[in-house]
Tab-separated table of C-alpha atoms in Angstrom:
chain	number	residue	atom	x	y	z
A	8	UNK	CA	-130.225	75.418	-89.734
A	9	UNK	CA	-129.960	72.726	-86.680
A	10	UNK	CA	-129.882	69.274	-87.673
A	11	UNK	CA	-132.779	67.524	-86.865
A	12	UNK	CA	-132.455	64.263	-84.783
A	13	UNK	CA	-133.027	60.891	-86.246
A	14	UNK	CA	-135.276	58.352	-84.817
A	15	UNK	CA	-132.504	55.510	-84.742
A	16	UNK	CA	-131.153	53.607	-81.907
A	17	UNK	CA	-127.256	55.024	-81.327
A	18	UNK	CA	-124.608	53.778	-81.957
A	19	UNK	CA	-122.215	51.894	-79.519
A	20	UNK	CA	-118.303	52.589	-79.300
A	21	UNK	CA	-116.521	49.526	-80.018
A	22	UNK	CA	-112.532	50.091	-80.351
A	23	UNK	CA	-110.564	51.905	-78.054
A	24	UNK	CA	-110.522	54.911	-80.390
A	25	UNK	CA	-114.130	55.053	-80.500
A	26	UNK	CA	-114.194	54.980	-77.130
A	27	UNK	CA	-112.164	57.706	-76.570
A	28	UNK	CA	-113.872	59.975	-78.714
A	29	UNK	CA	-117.435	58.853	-77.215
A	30	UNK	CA	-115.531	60.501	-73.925
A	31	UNK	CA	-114.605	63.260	-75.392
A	32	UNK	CA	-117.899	63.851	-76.649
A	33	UNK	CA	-119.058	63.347	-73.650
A	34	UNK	CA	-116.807	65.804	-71.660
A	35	UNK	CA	-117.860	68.336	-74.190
A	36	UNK	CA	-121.676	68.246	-73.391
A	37	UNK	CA	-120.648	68.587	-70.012
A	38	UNK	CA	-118.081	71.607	-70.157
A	39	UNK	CA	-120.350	73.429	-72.552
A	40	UNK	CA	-123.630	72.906	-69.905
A	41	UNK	CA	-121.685	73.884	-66.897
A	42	UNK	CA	-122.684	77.418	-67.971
A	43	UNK	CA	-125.025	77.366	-71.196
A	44	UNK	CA	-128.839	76.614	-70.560
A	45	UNK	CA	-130.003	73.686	-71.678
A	46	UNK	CA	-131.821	75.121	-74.537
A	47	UNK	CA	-128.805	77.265	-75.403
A	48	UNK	CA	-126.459	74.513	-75.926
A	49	UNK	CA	-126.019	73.689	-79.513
A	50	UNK	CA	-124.624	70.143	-81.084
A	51	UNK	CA	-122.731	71.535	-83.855
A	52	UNK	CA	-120.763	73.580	-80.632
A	53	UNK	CA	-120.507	70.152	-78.719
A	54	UNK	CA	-119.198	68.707	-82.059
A	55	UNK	CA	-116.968	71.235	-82.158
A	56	UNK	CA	-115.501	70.914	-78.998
A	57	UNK	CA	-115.260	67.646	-78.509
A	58	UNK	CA	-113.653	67.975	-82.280
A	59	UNK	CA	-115.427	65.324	-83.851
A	60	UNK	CA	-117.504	65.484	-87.197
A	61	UNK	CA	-121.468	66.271	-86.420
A	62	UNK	CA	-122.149	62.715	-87.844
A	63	UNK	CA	-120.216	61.177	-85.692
A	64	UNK	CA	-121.834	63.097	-82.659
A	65	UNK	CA	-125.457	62.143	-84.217
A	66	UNK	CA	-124.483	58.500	-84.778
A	67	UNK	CA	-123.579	58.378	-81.014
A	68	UNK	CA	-126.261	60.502	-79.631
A	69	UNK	CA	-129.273	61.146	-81.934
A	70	UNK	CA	-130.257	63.522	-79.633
A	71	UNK	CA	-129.749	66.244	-77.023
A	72	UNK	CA	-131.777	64.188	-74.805
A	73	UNK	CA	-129.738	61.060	-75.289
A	74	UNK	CA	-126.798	62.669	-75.172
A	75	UNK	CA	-127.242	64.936	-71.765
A	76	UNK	CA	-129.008	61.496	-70.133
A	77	UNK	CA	-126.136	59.622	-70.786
A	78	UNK	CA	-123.798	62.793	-69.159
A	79	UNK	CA	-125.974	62.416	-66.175
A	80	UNK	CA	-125.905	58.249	-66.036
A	81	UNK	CA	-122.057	58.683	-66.490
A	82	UNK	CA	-121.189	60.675	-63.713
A	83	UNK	CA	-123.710	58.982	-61.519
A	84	UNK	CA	-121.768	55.988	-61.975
A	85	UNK	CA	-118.038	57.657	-61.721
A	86	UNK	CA	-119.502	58.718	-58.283
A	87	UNK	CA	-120.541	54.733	-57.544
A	88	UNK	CA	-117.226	53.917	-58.578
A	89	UNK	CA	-115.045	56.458	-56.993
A	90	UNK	CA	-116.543	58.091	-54.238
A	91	UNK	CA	-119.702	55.830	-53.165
A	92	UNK	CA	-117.564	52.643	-51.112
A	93	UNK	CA	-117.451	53.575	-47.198
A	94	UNK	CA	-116.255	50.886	-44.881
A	95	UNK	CA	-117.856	50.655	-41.497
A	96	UNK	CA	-120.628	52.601	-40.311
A	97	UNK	CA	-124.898	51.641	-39.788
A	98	UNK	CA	-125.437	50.575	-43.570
A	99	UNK	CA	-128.770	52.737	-43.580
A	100	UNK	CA	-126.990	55.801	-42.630
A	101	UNK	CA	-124.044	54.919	-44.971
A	102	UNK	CA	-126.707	54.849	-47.849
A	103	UNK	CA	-128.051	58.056	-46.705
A	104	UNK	CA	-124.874	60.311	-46.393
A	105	UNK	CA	-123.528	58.519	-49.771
A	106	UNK	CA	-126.748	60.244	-51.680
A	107	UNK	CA	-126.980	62.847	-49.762
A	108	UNK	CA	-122.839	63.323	-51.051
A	109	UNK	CA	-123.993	62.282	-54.574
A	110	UNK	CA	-126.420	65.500	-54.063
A	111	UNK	CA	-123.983	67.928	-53.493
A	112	UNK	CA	-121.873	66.616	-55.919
A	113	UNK	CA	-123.906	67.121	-58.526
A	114	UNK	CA	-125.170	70.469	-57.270
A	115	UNK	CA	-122.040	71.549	-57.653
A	116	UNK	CA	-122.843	72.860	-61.234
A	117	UNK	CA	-126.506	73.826	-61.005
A	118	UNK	CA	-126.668	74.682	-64.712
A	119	UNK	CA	-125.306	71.279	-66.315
A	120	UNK	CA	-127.084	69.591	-63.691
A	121	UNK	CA	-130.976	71.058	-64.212
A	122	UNK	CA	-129.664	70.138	-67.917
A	123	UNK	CA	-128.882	66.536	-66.742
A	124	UNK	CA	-132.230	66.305	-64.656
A	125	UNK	CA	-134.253	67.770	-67.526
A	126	UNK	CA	-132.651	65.370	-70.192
A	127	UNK	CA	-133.001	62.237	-68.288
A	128	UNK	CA	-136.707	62.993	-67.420
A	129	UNK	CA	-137.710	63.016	-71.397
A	130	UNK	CA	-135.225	59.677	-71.556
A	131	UNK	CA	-137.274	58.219	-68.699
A	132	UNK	CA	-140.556	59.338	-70.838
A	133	UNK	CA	-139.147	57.472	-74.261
A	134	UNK	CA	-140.329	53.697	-74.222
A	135	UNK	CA	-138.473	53.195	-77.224
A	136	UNK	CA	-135.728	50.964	-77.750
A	137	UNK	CA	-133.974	54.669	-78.634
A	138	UNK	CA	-133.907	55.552	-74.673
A	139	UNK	CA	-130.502	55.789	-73.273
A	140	UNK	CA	-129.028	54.521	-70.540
A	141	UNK	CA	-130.299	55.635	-67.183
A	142	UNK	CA	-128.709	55.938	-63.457
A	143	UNK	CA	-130.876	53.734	-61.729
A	144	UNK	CA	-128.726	50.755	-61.748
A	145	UNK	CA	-126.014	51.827	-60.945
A	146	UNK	CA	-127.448	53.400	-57.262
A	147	UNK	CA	-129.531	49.916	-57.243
A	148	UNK	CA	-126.516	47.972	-57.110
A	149	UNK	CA	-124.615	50.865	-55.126
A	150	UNK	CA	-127.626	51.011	-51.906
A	151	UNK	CA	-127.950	46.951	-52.064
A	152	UNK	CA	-123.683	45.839	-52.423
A	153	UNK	CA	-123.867	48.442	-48.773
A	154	UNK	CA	-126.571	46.654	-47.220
A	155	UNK	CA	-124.682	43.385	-47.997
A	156	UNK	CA	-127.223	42.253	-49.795
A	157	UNK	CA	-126.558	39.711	-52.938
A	158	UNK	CA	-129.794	37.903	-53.796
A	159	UNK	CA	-132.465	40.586	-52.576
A	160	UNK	CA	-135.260	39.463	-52.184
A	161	UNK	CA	-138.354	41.727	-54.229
A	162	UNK	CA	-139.224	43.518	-51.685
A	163	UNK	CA	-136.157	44.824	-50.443
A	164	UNK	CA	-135.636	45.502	-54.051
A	165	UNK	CA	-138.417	47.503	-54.143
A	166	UNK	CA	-137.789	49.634	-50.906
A	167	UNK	CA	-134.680	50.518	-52.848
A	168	UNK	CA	-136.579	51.447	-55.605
A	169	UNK	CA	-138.711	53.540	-53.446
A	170	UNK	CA	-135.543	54.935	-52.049
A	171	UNK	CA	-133.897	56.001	-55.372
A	172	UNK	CA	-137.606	57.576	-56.581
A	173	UNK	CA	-136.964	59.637	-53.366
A	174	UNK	CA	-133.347	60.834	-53.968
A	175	UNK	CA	-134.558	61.849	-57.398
A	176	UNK	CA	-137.617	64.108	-55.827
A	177	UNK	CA	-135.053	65.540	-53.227
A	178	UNK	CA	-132.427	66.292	-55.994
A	179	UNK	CA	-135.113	68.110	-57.768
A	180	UNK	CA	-136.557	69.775	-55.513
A	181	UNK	CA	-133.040	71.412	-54.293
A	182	UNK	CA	-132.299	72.390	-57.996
A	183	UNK	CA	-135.715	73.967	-58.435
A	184	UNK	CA	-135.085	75.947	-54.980
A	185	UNK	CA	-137.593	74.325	-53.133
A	186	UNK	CA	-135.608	72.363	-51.089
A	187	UNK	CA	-132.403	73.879	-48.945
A	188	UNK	CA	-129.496	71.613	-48.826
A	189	UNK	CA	-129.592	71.062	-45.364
A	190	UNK	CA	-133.243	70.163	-45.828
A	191	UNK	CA	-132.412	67.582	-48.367
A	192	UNK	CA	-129.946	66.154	-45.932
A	193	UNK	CA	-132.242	65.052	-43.441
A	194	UNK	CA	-135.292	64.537	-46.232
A	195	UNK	CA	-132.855	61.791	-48.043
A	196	UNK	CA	-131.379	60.363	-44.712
A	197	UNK	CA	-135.221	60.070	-43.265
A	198	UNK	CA	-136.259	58.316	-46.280
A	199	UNK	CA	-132.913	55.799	-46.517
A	200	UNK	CA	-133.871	54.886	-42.649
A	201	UNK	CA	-137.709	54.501	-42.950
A	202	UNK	CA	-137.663	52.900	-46.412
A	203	UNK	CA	-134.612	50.354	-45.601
A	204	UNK	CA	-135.152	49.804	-41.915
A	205	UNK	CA	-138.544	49.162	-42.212
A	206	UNK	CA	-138.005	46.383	-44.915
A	207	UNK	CA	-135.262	44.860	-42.824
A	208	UNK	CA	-137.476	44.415	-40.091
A	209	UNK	CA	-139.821	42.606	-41.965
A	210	UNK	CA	-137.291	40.263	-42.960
């Protein structure tokens, strides 16, 4: 019989050790959903894999939710980190081809990322102090350090905001079908020009 989760705030790795078996954990979610529907995946298989003891995965992550949200906030910052900085270049287009590249990125594994998508909306939903951590800051940060911008003022913060609620419609809209990826292209480079350009102008 599944474990049920517990209504606890996880647990955060401390020592090196438990940080490397928070990443393995973590790797295991994802190899397992890269093929296995969301609903299919199981935590005593992640537990398994990632060859840790269940309570040690539910101490972490005290749920599926939690655990596939913070998959999904991970890799959106490894992308920030690794594959996000472009030097030269009209910053608003920059900001547009860099999501547009996070996109297809992640749409690289359909499967782990509907799981990802789906996870992260039920995190979003939580208001408790159990919610994971989310990607938001990480693309806030990412869209303002390439417009140069290091005191923001609020409402260039909030066209970014704006601007991430958009990539987040396009990216799930394209996993859903709706969209094609060359129509997310230009929907997320539209919005990164109107959105941004428009603010700048009213600076």
């Amino acid at each position: 019989m599944p474990r049920l989760a517990e209504a606890r705030k996880p647990a955060e790795p401390a020592s090196e050790r438990q940080v490397e078996r928070w990443d393995r954990i973590l790797g295991a979610a994802a190899e397992l959903g890269t093929d296995t529907a969301y609903e299919q995946v199981q935590m005593q298989e992640i537990a398994r894999a990632a060859d840790v003891a269940l309570g040690t995965l539910y101490r972490y992550f005290p749920s599926k939710v939690q655990l596939f949200a913070t998959v999904f906030a991970a890799r959106v910052a490894r992308f920030v980190e690794e594959e996000w900085p472009v030097e030269g270049g009209d910053a608003f287009d920059v900001v547009g081809e860099r999501l547009v590249a996070l996109n297809r990125r992640l749409m690289e594994q359909p499967v782990l990322c509907g799981s990802m998508v789906r996870a992260t909306a039920a995190n979003y939903a939580d208001r408790s102090e159990l919610r994971a951590p989310v990607p938001d800051s990480h693309l806030y940060a990412a869209v303002l350090g390439t417009l140069g911008e290091d005191d923001p003022c609020q409402e260039r913060i909030t066209a970014v905001r704006m601007l991430v609620y958009s990539w987040w419609g396009v990216l799930f809209s394209e996993l859903s079908g709706r969209t094609t990826s060359s129509e997310a292209r230009y929907e997320i480079g539209l919005a990164a020009r109107r959105l941004l350009a428009r603010d700048a102008s009213r600076g």
